[in-house]
mmCIF file of C-alpha atoms in Angstrom:
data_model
loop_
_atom_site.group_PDB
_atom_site.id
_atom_site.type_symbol
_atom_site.label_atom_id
_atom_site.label_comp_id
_atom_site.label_asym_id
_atom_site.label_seq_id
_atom_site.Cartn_x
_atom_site.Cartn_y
_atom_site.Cartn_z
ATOM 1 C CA UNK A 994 -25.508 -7.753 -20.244
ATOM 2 C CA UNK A 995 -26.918 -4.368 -18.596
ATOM 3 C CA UNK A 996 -24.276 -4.180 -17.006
ATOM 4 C CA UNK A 997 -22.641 -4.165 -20.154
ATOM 5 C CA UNK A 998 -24.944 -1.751 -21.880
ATOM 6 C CA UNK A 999 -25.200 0.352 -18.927
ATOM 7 C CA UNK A 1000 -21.162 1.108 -19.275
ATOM 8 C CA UNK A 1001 -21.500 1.542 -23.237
ATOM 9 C CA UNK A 1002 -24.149 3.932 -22.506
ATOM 10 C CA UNK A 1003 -21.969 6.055 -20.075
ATOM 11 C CA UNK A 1004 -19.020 6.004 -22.185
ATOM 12 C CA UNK A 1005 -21.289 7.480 -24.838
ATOM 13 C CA UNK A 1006 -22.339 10.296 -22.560
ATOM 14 C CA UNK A 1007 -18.984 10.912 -21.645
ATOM 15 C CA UNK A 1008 -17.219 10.518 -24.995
ATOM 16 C CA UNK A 1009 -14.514 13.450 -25.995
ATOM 17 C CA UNK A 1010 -12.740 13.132 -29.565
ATOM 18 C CA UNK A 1011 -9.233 11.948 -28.609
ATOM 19 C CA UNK A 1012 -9.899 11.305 -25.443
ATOM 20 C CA UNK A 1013 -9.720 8.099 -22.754
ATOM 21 C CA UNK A 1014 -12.184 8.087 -20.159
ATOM 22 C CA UNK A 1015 -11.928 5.754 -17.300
ATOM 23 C CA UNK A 1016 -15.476 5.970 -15.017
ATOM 24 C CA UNK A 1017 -16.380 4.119 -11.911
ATOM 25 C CA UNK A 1018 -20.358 4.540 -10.493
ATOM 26 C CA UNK A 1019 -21.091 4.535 -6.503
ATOM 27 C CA UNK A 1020 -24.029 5.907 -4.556
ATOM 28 C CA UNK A 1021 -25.517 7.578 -7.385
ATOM 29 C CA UNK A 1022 -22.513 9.402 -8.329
ATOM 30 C CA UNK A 1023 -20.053 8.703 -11.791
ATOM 31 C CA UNK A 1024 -16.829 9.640 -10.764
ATOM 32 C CA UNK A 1025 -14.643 9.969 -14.282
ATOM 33 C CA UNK A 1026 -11.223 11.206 -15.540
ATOM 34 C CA UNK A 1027 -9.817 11.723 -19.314
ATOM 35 C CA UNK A 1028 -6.816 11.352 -20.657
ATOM 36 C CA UNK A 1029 -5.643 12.465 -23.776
ATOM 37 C CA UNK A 1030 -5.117 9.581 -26.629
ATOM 38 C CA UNK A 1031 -1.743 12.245 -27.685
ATOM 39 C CA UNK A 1032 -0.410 12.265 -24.352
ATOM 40 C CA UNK A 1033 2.290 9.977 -23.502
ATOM 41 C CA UNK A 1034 3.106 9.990 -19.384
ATOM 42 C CA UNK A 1035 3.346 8.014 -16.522
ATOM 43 C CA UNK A 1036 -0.632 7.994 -16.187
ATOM 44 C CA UNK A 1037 -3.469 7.531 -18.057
ATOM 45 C CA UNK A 1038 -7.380 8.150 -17.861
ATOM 46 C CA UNK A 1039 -8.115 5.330 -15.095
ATOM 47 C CA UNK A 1040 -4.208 6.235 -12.962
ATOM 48 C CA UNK A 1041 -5.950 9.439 -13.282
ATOM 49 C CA UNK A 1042 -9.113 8.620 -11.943
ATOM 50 C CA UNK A 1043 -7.842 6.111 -8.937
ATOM 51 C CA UNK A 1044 -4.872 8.769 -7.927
ATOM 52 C CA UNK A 1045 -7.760 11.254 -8.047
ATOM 53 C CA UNK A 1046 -10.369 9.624 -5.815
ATOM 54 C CA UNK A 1047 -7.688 9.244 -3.750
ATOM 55 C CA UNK A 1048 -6.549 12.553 -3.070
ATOM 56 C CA UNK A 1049 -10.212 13.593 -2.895
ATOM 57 C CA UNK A 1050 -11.976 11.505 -0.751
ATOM 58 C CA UNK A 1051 -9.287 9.328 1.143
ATOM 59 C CA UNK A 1052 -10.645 6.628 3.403
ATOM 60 C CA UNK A 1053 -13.655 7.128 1.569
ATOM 61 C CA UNK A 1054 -11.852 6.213 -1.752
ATOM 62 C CA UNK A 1055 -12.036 2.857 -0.213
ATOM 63 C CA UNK A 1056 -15.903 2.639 -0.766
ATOM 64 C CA UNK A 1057 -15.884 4.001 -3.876
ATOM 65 C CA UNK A 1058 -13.167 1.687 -5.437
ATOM 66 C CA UNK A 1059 -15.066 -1.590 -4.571
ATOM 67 C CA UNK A 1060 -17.070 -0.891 -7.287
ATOM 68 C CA UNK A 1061 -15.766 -1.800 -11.020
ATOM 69 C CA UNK A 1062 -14.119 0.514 -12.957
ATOM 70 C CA UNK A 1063 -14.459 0.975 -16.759
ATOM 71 C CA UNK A 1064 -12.372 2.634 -19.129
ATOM 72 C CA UNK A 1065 -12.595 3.017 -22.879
ATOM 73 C CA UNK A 1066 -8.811 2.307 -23.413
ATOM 74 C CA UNK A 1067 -6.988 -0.760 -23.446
ATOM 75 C CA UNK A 1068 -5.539 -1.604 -20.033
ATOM 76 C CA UNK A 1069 -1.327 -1.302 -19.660
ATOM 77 C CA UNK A 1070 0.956 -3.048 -16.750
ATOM 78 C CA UNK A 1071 0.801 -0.074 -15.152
ATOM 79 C CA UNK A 1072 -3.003 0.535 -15.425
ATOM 80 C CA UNK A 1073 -3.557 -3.190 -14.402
ATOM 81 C CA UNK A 1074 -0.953 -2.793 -11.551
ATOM 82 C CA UNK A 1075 -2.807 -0.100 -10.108
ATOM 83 C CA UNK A 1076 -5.739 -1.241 -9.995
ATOM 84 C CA UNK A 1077 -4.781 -4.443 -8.633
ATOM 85 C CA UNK A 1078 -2.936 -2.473 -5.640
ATOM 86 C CA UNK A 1079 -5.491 -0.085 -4.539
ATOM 87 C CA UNK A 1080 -9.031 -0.928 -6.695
ATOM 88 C CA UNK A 1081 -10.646 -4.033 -7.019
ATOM 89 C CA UNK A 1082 -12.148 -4.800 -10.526
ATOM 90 C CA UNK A 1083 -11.818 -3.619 -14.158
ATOM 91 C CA UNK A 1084 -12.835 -3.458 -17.576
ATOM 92 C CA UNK A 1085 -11.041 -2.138 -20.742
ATOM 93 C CA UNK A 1086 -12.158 -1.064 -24.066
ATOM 94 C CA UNK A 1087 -15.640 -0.370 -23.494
ATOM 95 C CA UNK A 1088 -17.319 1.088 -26.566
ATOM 96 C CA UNK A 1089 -19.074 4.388 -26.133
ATOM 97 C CA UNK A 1090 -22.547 3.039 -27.845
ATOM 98 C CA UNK A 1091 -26.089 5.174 -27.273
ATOM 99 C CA UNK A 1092 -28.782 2.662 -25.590
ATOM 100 C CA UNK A 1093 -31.117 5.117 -25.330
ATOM 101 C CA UNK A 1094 -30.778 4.481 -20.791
ATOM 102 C CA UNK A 1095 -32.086 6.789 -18.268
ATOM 103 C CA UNK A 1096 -29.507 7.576 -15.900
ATOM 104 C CA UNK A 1097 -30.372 8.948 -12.846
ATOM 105 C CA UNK A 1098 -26.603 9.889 -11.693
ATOM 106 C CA UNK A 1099 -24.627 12.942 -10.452
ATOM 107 C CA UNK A 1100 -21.610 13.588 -12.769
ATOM 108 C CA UNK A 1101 -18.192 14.136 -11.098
ATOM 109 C CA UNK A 1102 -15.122 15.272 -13.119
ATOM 110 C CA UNK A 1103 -11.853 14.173 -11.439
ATOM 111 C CA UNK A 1104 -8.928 15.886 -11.880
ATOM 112 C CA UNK A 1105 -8.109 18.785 -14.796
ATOM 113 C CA UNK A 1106 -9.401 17.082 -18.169
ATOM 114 C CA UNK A 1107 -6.342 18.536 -20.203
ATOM 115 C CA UNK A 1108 -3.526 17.752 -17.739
ATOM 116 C CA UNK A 1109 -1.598 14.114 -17.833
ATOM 117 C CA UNK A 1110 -1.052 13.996 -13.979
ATOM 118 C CA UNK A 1111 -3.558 14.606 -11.132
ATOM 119 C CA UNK A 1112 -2.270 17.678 -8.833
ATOM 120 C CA UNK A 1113 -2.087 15.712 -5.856
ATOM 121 C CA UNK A 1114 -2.626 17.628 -2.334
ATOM 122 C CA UNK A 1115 -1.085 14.729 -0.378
ATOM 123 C CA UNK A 1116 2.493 14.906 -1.344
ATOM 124 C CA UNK A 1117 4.638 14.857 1.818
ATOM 125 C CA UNK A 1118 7.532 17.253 2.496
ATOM 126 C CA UNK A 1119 10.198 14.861 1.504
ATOM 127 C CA UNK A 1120 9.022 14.524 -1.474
ATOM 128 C CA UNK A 1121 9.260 18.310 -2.342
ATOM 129 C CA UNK A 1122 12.954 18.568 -1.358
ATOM 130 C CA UNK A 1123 14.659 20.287 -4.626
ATOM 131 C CA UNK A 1124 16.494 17.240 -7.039
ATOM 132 C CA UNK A 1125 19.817 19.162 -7.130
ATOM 133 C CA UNK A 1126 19.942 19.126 -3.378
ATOM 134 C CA UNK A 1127 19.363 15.336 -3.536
ATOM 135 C CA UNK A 1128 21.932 14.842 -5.783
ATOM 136 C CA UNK A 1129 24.545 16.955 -3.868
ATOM 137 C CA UNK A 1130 23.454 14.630 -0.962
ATOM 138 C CA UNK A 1131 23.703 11.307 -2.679
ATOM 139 C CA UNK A 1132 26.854 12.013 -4.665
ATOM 140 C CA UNK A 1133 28.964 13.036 -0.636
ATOM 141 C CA UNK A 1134 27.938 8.983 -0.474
ATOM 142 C CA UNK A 1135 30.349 8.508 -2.602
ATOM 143 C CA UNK A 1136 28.759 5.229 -3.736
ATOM 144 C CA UNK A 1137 30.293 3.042 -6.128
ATOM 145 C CA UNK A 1138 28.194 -0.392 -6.166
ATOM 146 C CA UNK A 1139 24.859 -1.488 -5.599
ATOM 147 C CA UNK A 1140 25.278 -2.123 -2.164
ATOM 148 C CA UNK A 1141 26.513 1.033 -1.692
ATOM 149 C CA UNK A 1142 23.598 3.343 -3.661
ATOM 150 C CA UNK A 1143 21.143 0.931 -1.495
ATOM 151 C CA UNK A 1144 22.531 1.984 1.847
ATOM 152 C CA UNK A 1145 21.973 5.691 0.443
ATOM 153 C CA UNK A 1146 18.689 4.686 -0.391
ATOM 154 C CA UNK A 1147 18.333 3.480 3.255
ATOM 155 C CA UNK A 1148 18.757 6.651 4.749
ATOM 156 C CA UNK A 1149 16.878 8.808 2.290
ATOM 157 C CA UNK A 1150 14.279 6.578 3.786
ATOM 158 C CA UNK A 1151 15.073 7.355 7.442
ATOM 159 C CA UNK A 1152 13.952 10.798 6.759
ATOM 160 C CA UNK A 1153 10.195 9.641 6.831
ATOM 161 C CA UNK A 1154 8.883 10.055 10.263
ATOM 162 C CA UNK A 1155 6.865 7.890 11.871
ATOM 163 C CA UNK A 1156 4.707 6.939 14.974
ATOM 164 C CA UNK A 1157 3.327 4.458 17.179
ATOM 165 C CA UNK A 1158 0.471 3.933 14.985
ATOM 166 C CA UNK A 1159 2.141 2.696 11.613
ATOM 167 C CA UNK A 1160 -0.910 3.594 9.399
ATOM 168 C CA UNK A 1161 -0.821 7.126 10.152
ATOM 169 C CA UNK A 1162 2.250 7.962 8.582
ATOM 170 C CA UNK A 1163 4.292 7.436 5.709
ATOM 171 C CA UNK A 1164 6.261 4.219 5.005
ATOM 172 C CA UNK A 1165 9.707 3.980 4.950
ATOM 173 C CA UNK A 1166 10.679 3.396 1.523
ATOM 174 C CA UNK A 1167 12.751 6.036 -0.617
ATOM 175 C CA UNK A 1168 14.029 5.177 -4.474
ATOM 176 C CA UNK A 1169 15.985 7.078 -6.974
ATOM 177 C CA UNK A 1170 16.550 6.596 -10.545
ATOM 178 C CA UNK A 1171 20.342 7.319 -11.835
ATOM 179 C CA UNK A 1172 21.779 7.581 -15.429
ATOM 180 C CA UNK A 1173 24.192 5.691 -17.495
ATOM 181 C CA UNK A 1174 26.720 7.988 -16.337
ATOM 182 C CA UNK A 1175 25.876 8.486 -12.966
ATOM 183 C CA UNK A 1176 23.886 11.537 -12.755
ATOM 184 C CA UNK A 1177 20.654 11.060 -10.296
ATOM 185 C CA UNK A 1178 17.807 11.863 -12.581
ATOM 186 C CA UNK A 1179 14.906 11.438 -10.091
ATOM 187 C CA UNK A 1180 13.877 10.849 -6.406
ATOM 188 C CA UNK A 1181 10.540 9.395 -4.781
ATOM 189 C CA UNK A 1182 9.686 8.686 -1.229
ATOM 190 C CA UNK A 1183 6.476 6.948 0.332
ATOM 191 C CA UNK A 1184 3.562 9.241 1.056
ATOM 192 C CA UNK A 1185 0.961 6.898 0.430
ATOM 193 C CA UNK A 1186 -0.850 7.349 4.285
ATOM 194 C CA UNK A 1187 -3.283 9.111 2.831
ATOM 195 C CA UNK A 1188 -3.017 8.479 -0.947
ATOM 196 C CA UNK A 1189 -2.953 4.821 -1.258
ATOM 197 C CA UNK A 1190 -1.321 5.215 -4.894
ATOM 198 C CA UNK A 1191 1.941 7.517 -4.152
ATOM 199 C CA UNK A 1192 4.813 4.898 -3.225
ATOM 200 C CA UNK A 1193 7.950 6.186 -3.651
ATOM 201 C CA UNK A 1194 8.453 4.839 -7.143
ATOM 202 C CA UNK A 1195 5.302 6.434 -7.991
ATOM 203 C CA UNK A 1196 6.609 9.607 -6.585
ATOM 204 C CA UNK A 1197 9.793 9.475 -8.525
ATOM 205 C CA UNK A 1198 8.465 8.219 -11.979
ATOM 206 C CA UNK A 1199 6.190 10.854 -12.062
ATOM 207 C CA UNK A 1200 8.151 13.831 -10.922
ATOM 208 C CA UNK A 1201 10.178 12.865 -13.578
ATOM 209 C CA UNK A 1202 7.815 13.173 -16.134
ATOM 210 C CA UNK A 1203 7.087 16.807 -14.303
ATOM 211 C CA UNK A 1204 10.834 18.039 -14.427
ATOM 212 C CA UNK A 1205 11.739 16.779 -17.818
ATOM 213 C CA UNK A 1206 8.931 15.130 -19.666
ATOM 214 C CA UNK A 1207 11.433 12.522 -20.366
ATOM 215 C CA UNK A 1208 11.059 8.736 -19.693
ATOM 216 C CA UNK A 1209 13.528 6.365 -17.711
ATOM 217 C CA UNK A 1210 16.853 6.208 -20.202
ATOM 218 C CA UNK A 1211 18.440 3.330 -21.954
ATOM 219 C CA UNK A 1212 20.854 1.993 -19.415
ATOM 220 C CA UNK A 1213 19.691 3.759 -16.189
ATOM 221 C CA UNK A 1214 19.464 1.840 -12.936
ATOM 222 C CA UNK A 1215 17.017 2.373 -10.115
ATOM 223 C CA UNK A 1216 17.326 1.318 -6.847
ATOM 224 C CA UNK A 1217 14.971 1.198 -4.203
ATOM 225 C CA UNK A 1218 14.587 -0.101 -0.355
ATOM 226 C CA UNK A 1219 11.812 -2.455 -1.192
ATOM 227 C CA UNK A 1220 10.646 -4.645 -3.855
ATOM 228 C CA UNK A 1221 8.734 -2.368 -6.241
ATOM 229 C CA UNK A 1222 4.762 -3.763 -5.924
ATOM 230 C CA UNK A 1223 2.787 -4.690 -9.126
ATOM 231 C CA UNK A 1224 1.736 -1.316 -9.153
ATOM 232 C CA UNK A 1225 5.072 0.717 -9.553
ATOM 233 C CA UNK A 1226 6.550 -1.819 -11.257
ATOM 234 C CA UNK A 1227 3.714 -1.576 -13.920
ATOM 235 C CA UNK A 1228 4.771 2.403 -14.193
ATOM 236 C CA UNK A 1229 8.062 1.162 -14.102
ATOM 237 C CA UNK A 1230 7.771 -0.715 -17.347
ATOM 238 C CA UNK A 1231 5.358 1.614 -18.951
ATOM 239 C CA UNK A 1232 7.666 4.629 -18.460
ATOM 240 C CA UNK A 1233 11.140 3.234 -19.783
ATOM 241 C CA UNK A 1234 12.614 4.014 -23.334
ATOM 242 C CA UNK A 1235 13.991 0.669 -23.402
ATOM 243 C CA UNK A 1236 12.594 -2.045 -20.552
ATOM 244 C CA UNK A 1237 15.231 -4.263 -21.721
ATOM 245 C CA UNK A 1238 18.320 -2.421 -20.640
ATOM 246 C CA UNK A 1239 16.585 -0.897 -17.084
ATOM 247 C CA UNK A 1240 18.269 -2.258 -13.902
ATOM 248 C CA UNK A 1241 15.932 -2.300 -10.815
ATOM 249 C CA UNK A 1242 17.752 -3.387 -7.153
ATOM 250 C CA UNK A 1243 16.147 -3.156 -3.971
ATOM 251 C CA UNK A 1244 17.095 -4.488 -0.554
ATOM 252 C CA UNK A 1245 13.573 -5.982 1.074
ATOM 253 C CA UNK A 1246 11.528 -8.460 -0.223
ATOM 254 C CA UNK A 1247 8.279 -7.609 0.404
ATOM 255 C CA UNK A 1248 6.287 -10.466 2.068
ATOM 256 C CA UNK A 1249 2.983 -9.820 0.589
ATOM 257 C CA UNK A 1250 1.022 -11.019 -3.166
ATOM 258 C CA UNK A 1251 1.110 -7.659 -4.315
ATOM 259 C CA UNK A 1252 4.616 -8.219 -5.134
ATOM 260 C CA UNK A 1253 5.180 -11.302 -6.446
ATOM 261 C CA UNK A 1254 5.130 -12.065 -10.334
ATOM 262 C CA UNK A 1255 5.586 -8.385 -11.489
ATOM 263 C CA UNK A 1256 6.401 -7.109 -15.032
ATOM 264 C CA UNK A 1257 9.328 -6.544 -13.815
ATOM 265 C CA UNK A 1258 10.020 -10.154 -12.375
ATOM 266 C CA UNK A 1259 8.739 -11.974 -15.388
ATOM 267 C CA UNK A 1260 11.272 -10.344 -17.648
ATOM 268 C CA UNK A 1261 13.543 -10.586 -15.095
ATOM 269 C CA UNK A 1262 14.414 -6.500 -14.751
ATOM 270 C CA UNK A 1263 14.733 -6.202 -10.860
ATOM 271 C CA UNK A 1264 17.139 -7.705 -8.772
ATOM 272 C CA UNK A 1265 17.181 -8.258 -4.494
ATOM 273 C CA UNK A 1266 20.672 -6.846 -3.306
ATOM 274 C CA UNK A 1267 20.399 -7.253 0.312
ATOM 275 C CA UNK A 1268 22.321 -3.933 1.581
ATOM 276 C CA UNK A 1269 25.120 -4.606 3.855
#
């Protein structure tokens, strides 16, 4: 219960009209992010807040994140995937209510209150490559199945590095997103060495949102070397027009919990194609 109140209290402190605010308290410090109630991206005030502490404090996000996180907004797949990928605990809809505490805390702002997306500083290179060049690239593939746009995701992929020690670098996973009629809307690779949240479908779903402010389009297909994780398949979901009509393939099944029993899975979206 003062737990409870304690969470109420800071929401109060913290509460903007038509504004979210996701919060999270560690080491006497209360580490929040808004989001605007208008806005309508592939984020929100605790994606904001996780992708933030990320990109701030890195391996010390870790720390930080074993701590519950409260937000005054309900919770969406892609808020709960999130969390359940990088975070640890959460809890939705607190009510900003004054309980007259005495809070002995540092307040730190994360991210640009107006803005929808944090301005992440750990973006890798390949993630920055212009989309018409990656088009131009995909389309001399000359795919014209499944199979065939997997194998291109493949070697998008390849252009990662990587090392002898694994966790230093950047997996090996590349997705892109391409329309009813072919044309590749969207790119992502992994870059999530440092920044635990940016997968590659991350990466693309949100540089979409960047470029065009659009969301995913009735009928488009994405494909992707691995099995999206609960995480980017919540942002997935969140961020298409129409769920229904979204085709997802990918090529590995990913061994781990983390993707098993996804949005996408339990209304059967996404789809293992082994490539050839």
């Amino acid at each position: 219960m003062l737990a409870e109140k304690r969470a109420e209290h800071i929401a109060f402190i913290l509460n903007k009209p038509g504004k979210d605010v996701a919060f999270v308290e560690h080491d006497g410090v209360l580490y929040y992010a808004y989001f605007s109630k208008a806005l309508s991206a592939p984020s929100s005030a605790t994606v904001k807040l996780l992708q933030g502490l990320f990109d701030e404090f890195v391996d010390h996000s870790f720390f930080i994140l074993r701590q519950r996180i409260f937000t005054t907004s309900p919770l969406t797949e892609m808020c709960r995937g999130m969390v359940k990928v990088v975070a640890k605990r959460v809890s939705e809809n607190i009510l900003p209510l004054d309980h007259g505490l005495s809070l002995n805390l540092r307040f730190q702002n994360v991210g640009e209150e107006e803005t929808a997306l944090i301005t992440v500083r750990h973006l890798n290179v390949e993630n920055q490559v212009p989309l018409q060049e990656v088009r131009q690239w995909i389309s001399q593939g000359s795919a014209t199945n499944p199979q065939e746009y997997l194998q291109l995701a493949k070697k998008l992929a390849q252009k990662i590095p990587r090392g002898e020690v694994l966790h230093d670098y950047d997996r090996d996973i590349a997705a892109f997103l391409v329309s009813p009629n072919g044309t590749v809307l969207s790119y992502g690779v992994n870059s999530n060495s440092k920044n635990k949240t940016l997968h590659a479908e991350v990466n693309l779903l949100q540089r979409l949102f960047k470029e065009s402010q659009e969301k995913i389009p009735e009928g488009a297909t994405l494909y992707s070397t691995h099995k999206p994780c609960k995480m980017c398949a919540g942002m997935i979901y969140h961020w298409s027009a129409h769920p229904e009509s979204l085709k997802v393939y990918y090529a590995i099944e990913e061994a781990g919990g983390l993707s098993r029993q996804t949005v996408l899975d339990r209304h059967q979206i996404n789809k293992q194609l082994p490539s050839n």
